[in-house]
XYZ file of C-alpha atoms in Angstrom:
567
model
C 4.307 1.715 11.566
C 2.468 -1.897 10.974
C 1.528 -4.433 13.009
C 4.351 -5.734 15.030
C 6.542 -3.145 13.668
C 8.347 0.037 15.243
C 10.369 3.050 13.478
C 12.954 4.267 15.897
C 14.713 7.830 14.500
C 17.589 10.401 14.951
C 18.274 13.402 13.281
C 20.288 12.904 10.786
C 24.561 13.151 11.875
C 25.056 16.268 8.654
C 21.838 17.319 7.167
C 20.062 17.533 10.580
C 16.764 17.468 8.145
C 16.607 13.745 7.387
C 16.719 10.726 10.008
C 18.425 7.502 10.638
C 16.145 4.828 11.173
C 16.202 1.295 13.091
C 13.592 -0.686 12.912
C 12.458 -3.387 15.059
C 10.903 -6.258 14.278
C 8.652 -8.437 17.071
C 7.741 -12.325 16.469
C 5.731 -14.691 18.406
C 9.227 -15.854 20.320
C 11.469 -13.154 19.445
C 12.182 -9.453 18.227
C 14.930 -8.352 15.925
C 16.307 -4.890 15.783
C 17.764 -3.933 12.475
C 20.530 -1.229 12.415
C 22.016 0.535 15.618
C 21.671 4.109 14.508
C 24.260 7.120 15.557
C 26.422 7.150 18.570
C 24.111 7.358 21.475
C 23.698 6.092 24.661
C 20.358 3.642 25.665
C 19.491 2.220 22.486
C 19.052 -0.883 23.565
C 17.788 0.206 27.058
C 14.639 1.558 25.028
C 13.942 -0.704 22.495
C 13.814 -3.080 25.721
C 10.978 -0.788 26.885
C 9.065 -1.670 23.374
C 9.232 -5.481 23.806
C 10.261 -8.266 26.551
C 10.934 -11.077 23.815
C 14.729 -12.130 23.266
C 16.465 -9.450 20.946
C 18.594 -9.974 17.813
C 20.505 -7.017 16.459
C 21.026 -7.392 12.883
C 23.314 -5.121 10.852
C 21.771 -3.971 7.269
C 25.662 -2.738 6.228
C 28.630 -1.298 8.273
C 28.862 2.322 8.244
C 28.714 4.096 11.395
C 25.649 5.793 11.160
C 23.881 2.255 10.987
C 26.623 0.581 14.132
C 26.411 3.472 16.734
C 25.066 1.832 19.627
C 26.551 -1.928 18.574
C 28.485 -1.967 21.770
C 25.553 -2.495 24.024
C 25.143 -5.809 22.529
C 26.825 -8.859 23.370
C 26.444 -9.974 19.712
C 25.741 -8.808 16.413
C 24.706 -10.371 12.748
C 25.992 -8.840 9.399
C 27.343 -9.681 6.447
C 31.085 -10.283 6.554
C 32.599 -8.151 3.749
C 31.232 -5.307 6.207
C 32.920 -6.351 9.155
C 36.227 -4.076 8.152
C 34.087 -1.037 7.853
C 33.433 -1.033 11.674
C 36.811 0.238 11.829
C 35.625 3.242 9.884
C 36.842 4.157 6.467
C 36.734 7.002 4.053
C 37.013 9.290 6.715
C 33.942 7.860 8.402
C 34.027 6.863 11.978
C 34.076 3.902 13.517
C 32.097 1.805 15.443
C 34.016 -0.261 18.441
C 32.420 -3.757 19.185
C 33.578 -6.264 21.350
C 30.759 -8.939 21.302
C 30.249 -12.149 19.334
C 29.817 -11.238 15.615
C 27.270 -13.680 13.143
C 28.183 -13.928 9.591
C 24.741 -13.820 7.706
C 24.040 -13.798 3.875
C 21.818 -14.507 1.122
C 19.266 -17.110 1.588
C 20.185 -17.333 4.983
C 16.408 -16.620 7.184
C 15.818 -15.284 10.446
C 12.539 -16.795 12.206
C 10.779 -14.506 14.728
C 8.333 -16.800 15.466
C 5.072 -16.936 13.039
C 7.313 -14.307 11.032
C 9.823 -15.112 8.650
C 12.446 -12.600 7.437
C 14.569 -13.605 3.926
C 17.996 -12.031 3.745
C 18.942 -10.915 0.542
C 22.246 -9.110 -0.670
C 22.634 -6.097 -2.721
C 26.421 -5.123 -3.314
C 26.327 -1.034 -4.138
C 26.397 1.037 -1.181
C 28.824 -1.428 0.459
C 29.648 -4.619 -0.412
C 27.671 -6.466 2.545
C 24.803 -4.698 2.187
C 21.898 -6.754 3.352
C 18.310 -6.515 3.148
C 15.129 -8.285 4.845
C 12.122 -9.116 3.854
C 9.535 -9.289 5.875
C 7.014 -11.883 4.445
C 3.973 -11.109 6.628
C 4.222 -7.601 6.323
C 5.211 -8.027 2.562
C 8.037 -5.243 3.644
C 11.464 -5.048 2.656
C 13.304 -3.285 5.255
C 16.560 -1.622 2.457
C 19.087 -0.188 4.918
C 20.823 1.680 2.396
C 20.610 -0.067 -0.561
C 16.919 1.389 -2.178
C 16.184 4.469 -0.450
C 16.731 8.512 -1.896
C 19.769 8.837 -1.343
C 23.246 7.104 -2.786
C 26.610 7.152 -1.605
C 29.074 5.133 -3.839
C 33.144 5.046 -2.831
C 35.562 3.426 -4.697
C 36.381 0.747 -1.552
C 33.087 0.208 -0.366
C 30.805 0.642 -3.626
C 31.602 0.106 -7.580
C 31.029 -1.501 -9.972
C 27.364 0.553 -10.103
C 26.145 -2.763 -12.443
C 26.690 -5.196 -10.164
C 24.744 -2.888 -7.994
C 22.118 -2.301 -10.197
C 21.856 -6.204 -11.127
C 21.398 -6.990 -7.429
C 18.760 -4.161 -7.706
C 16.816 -6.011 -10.540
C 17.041 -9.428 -8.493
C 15.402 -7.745 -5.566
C 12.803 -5.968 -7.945
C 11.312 -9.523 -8.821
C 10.653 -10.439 -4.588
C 7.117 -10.554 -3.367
C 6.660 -7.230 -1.462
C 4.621 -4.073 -1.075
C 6.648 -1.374 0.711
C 10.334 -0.242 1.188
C 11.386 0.473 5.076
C 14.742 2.571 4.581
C 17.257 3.562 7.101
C 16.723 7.528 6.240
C 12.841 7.850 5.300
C 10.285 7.974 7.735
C 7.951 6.756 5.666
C 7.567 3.592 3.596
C 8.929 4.361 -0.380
C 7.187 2.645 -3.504
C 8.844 -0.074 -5.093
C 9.109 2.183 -8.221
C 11.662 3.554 -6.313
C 14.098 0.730 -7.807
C 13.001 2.211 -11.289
C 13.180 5.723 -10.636
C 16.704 5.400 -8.977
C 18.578 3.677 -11.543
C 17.469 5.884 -14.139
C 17.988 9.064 -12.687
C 21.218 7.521 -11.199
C 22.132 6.805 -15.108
C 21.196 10.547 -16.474
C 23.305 12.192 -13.523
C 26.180 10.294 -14.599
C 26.377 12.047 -17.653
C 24.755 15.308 -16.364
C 25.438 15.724 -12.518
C 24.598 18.823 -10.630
C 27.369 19.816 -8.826
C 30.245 18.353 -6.597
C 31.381 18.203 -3.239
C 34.496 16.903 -1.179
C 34.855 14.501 1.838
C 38.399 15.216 2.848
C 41.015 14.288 -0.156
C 38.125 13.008 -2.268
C 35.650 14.478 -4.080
C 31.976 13.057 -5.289
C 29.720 14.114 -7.973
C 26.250 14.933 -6.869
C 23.222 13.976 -8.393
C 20.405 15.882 -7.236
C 16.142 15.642 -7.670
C 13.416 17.511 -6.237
C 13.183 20.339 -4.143
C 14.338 19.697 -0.650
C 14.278 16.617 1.447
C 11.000 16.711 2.197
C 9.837 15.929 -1.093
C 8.957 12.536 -1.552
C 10.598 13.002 -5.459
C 13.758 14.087 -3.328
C 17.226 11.772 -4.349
C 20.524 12.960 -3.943
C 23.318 10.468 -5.431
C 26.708 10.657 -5.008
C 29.613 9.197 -7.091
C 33.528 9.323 -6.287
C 34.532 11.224 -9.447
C 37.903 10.035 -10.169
C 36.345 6.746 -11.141
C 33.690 8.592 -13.537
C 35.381 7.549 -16.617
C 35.407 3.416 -15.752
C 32.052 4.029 -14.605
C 30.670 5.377 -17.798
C 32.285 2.544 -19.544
C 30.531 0.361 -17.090
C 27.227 1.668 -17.318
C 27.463 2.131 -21.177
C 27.349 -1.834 -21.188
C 25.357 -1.978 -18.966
C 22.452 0.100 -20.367
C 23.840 -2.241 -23.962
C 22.539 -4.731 -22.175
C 19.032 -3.870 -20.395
C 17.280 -2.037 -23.253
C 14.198 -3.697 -22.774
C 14.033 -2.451 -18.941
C 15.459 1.151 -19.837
C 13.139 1.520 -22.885
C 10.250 3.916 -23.129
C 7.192 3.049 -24.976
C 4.843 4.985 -26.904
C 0.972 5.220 -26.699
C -1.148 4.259 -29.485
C -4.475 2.855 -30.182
C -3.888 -0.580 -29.604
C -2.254 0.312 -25.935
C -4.125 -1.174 -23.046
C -4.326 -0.899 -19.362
C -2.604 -3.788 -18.541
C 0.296 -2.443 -20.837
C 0.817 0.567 -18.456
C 0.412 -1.462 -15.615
C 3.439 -3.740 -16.821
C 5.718 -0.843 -18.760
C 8.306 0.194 -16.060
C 8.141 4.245 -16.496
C 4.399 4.071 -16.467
C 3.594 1.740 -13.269
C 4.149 4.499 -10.718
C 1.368 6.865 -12.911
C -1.247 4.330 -13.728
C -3.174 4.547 -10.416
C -2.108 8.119 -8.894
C -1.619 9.574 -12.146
C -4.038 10.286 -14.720
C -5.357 7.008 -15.769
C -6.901 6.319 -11.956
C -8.301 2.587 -13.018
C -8.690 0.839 -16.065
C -12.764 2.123 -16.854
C -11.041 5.746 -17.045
C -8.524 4.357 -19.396
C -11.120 2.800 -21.319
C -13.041 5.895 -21.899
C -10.124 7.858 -22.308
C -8.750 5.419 -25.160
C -12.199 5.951 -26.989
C -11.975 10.377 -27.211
C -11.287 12.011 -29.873
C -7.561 13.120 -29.099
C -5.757 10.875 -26.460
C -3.176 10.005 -28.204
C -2.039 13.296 -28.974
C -2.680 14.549 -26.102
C -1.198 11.634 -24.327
C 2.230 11.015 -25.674
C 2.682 14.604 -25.571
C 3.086 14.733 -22.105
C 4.847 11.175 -22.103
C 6.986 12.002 -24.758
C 8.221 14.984 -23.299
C 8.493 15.177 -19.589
C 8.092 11.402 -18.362
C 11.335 10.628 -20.353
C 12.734 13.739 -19.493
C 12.218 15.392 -16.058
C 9.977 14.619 -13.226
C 5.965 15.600 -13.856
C 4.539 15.043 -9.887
C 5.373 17.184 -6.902
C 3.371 16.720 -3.208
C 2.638 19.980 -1.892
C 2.377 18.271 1.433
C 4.982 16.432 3.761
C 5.673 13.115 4.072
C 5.092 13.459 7.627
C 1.266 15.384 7.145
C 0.579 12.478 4.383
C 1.714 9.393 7.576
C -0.526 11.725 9.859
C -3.757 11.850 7.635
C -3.480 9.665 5.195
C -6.421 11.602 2.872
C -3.744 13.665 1.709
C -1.533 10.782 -0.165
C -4.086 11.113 -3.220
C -3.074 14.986 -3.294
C -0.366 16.480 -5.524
C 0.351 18.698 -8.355
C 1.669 17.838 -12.210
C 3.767 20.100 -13.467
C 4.328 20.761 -17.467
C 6.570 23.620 -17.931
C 6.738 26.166 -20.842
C 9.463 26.384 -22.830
C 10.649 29.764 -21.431
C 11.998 31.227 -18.072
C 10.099 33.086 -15.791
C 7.161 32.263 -17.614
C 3.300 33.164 -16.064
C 1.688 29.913 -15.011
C -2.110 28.217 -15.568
C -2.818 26.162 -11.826
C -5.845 24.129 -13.886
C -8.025 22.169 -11.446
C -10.283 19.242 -13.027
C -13.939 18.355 -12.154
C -15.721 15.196 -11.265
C -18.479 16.073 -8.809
C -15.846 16.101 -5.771
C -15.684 12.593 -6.691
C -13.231 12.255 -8.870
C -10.592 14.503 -10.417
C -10.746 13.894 -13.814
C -7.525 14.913 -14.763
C -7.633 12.778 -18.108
C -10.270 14.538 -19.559
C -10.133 17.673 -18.362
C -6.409 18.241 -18.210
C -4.065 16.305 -20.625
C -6.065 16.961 -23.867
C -4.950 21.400 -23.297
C -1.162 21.245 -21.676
C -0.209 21.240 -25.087
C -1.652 24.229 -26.340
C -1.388 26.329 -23.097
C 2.405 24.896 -22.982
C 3.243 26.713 -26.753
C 1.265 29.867 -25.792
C 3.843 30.379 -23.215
C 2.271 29.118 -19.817
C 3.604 26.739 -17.372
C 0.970 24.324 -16.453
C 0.384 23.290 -12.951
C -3.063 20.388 -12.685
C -4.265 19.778 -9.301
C -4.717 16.620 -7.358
C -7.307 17.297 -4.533
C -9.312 15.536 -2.170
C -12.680 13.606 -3.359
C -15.357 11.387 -2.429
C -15.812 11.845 1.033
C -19.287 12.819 3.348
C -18.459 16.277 4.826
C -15.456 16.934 2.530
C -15.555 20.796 2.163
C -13.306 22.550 3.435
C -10.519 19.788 2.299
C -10.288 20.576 -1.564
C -9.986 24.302 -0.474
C -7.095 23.768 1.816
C -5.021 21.711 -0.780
C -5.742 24.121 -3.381
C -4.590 27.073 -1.201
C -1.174 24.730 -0.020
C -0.298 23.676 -3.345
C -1.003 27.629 -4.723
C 1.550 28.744 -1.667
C 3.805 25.739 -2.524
C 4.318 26.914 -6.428
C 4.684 30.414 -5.364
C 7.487 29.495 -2.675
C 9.015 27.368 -4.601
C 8.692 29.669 -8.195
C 12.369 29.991 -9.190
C 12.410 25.914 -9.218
C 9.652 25.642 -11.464
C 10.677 29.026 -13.283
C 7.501 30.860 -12.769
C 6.609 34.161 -12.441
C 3.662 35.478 -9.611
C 1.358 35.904 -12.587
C -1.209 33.533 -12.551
C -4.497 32.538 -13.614
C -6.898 29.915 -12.306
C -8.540 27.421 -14.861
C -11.280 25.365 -13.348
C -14.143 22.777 -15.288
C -17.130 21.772 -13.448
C -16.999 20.951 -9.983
C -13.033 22.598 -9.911
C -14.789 25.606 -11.376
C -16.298 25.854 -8.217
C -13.404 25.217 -6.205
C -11.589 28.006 -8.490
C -14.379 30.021 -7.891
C -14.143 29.938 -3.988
C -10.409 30.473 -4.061
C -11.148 34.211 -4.741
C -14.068 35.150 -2.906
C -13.940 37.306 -0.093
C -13.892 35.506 3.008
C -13.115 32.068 1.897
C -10.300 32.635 -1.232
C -6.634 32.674 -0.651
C -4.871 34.931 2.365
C -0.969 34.037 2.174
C -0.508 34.795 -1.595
C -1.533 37.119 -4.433
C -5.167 36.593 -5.820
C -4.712 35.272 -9.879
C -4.836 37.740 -12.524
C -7.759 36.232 -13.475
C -10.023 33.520 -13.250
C -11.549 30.616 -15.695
C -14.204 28.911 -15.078
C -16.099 26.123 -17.672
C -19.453 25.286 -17.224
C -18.983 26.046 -13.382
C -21.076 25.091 -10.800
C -21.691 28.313 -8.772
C -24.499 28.204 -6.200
C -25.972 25.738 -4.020
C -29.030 26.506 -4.870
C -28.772 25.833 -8.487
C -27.715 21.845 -7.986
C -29.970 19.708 -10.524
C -31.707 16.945 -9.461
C -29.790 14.068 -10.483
C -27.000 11.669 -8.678
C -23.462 13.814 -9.307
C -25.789 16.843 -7.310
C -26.540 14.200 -4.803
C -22.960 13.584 -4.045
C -21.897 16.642 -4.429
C -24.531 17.853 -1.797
C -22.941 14.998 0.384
C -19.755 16.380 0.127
C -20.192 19.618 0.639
C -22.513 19.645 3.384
C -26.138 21.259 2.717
C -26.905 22.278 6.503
C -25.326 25.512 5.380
C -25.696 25.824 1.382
C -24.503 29.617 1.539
C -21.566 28.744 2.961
C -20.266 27.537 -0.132
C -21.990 29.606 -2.953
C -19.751 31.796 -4.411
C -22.112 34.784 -5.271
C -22.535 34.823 -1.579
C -19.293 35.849 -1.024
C -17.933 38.077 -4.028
C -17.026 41.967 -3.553
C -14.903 44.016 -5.697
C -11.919 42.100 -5.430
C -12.842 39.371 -7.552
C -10.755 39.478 -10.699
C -11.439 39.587 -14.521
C -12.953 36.375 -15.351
C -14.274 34.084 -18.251
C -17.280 31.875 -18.245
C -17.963 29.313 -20.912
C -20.542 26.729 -21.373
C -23.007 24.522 -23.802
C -26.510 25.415 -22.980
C -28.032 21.955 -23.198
C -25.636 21.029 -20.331
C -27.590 18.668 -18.520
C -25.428 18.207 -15.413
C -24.958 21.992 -14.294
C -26.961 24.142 -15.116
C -26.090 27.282 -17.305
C -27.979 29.447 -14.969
C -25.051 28.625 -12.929
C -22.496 31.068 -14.849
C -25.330 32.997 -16.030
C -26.100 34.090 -12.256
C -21.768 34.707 -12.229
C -21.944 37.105 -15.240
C -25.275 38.883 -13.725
C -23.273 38.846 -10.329
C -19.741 39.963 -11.894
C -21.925 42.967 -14.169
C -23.157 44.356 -10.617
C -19.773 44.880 -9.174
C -18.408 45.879 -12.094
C -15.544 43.735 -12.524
C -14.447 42.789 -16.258
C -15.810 39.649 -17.644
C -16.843 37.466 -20.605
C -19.380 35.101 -21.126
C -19.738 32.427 -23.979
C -22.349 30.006 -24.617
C -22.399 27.346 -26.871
C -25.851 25.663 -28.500
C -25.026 21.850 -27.931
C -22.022 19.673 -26.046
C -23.856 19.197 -22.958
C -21.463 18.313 -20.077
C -17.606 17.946 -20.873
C -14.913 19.017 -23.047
C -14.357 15.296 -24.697
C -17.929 14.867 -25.995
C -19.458 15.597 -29.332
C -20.322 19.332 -29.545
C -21.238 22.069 -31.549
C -18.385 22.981 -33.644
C -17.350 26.481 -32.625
C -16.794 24.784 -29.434
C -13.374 23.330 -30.797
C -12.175 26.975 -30.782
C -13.112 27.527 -26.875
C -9.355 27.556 -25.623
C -8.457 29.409 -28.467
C -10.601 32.481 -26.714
C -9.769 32.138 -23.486
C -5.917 32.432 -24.284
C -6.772 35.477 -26.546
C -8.559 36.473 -23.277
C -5.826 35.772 -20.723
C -3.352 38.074 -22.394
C -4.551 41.205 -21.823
C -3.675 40.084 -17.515
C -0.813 37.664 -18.045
């Protein structure tokens, strides 16, 4: 997983979709296994196999899905408070161990050899929990105590603000990544953010319940499945609800400042959004991508609008990013981590849905400019918004883009009671994600597993090869698409009947693409007869955001007019 680092995982003992991780740890002089998984035999035989140094086995808390294999030590370290649950409790198992057993807490260090781990305590899950920080890895290996899921009893757990406190202590420590004991894959630190306040909302609005023998637990659920890296599933023993709602009612009294949500405004800057807690996860794989796109942005015409719309209503309120791929796919090719979808629902059920793909020459998806300023007005005339993260800047990128537009199109579709969509669709693309909208419904490169859209949008597309300009956005683009075979990826070159209705818009002194681009689509779409209209504006050149001639301000205004008579 990193240098000098190894993930060992087990299906997990109920879900048998999530794991349970140890991870070892190898110094100069020694190597430390953290966590003895489920009851299995060989643990230790095999993580012998991975280094010869003396091992430590270090416990991050007691529960039995951590202490498994603890009997093939001859000693153990952990935190004493948890030294009761090896016995089992709460009708968990137990783990036997007859060895030597170290006491360890906070501030105490272990020392590998030219690596230093810090032991830290965070009482929530249990009341030894323990985590380590890794200083040269600048990872802190959680156990249980920040990962996506939450299991609180009334002996091991509560008070949930001591546990949240111990949460804000941690939040402060110098590191990078979180290792948890049931995530194959390394969490943000957001996640400390994005767990206490979801953990807070579910208290007062949970999502069901479930029982573990006499007792029963409130469940707090988030995303889709386990899979999604959004996924958290919380639960809390509900006959102490009440004291815990007076708990966390002083609590929240007393952390306004972290729980707050800010609002956008002129005088906003990067470095704000970089520091505001709700707004750290989104400033690089969000919108705002780096602070020369937020300083553009902050000069438009309508960003703050446009802006705190969005903020206002779904970052405060619901989750806005979903990954259309795995966490495993994203650990296996990393290219895909930048991918994802943002999701701004109408206020309706089963509501037809826009998937809106931004340009930037396949360098960039500019999501900010050709994205936020519309949700809005799409969102009140009844369409769910979905805005595509794809692949960019890369030599020899085609046929990436393609591939995550065609996932994340299956993923909606699978996944369309969730988001409360219907299979009525239509595709909105500007510039270079014109072109990747275009391709999604030709002939032999468009979509296979799902239903073509109702119809397609496309703003001052780029179309054909052919028709790049000379100047250094065609250059790139040329580079990322690959011009050994320019056909390939023309999309008159592969239209037939099939193609659906579509709309074409775009400013005739466009100097980046040029308008013989979508007038060669409305000559192309005329010959096979498939319904079509095509607007053209005097001046505006290249870009919604720019100054333009004025009827352009009423160019969404026609293409919603024109969408209704398919969605």
């Amino acid at each position: 997983m990193d240098d000098g680092i190894y993930l060992i995982s087990a299906k997990e003992w109920i879900q048998k979709t999530s794991s349970t991780n140890c991870w070892l740890i190898q110094g100069d002089t020694k190597a430390l296994l953290l966590d003895a998984g489920l009851p299995c035999k060989g643990l230790k035989e095999y993580v012998q196999t991975l280094v010869s140094k003396d091992l430590m086995l270090a416990l991050t808390h007691g529960h039995f899905d951590h202490a498994g294999a603890i009997d093939e030590f001859d000693e153990i370290w952990m935190h004493e408070d948890d030294i009761e649950l090896l016995k089992g409790t709460n009708g968990l198992p137990a783990s036997p161990f007859h060895g030597i057993i170290h006491t360890i807490d906070e501030k105490d260090t272990i020392d590998l050899g030219n690596r230093l781990l810090k032991i830290y305590r965070i009482q929530g899950h249990t009341k030894g929990s323990l985590c380590f920080l890794d200083e040269k890895s600048k990872i802190l290996f959680s156990g249980d105590s920040i990962a996506r899921r939450g299991f609180f009893t009334q002996v091991d757990s509560l008070p949930l603000s001591k546990y949240f406190d111990d949460l804000l202590k941690v939040e402060t420590l110098d590191f990078n990544k979180v290792a948890s004991c049931h995530d194959s894959y390394f969490l943000d630190k957001t996640q400390i953010y994005y767990f206490i306040h979801e953990c807070i909302e579910g208290i007062y609005n949970p999502d069901g319940r479930w029982n573990l023998g006499k007792d029963w637990y409130l469940s707090i659920h988030r995303g889709i499945n386990v899979e999604d890296p959004k996924y958290l599933s919380i639960s809390i023993l509900e006959s102490c609800i009440d004291s815990i709602k007076e708990d966390i009612s002083i609590w929240k009294e007393n952390h306004k400042d972290y729980l707050q949500y800010h609002t956008i405004d002129k005088d906003t800057t990067y470095h704000d959004l970089t520091l505001w807690n709700e707004t750290k996860e989104y400033v690089y794989k969000f919108f705002l991508c780096r602070e020369s796109t937020w300083n553009v942005f902050s000069k438009m015409k309508v960003p703050y609008t446009s802006f705190n719309y969005i903020y206002t209503q779904f970052i405060k309120k619901q989750r806005i990013d979903y990954a259309f791929y795995t966490p495993e796919e994203m650990m296996e090719d990393p290219t895909k981590k930048d991918t994802g979808l943002f999701y701004f629902p109408a206020n309706k059920e089963n509501a037809p849905f826009i998937f809106l793909i931004p340009g930037g020459g396949y360098q960039s998806v500019c999501t900010a400019f050709e994205g936020i300023p519309i949700v809005k007005q799409l969102n009140e005339a009844g369409y769910t918004v979905f805005i595509l993260q794809y692949r960019v800047r890369q030599v020899d990128l085609m046929p990436k883009p393609l591939k995550d537009a065609k996932r994340a199109l299956s993923f909606i579709i699978k996944n369309k009671d969730y988001f409360k969509v219907n299979d009525n669709y239509a595709i909105m693309g500007f510039s270079a994600g014109a072109h990747l909208a275009g391709l999604l419904t030709t002939t032999n490169l468009g979509l296979t597993d799902i239903p073509y859209p109702k119809v397609n949008i496309l703003c001052y597309p780029l179309i054909d090869m052919d028709l790049l300009m000379d100047n250094d956005i065609s250059i790139k683009i040329k580079e990322a698409i690959g011009m050994n075979y320019p056909d390939e990826y023309s999309i008159t070159k592969h239209m037939d009947i099939t193609y659906p209705p579509t709309y074409l818009w775009q400013c005739k002194d466009d100097d980046t693409v040029s308008i013989e681009n979508s007038f060669r689509m409305s000559k192309k779409l005329e010959s096979l007869n498939i319904p079509y209209k095509y607007v053209t504006y005097d001046t505006g050149g290249h870009g919604l955001m720019k100054e333009h001639d004025k009827e352009a301000d009423k160019w969404l205004d026609l293409v919603i007019e024109f969408m209704k008579g398919y969605l």
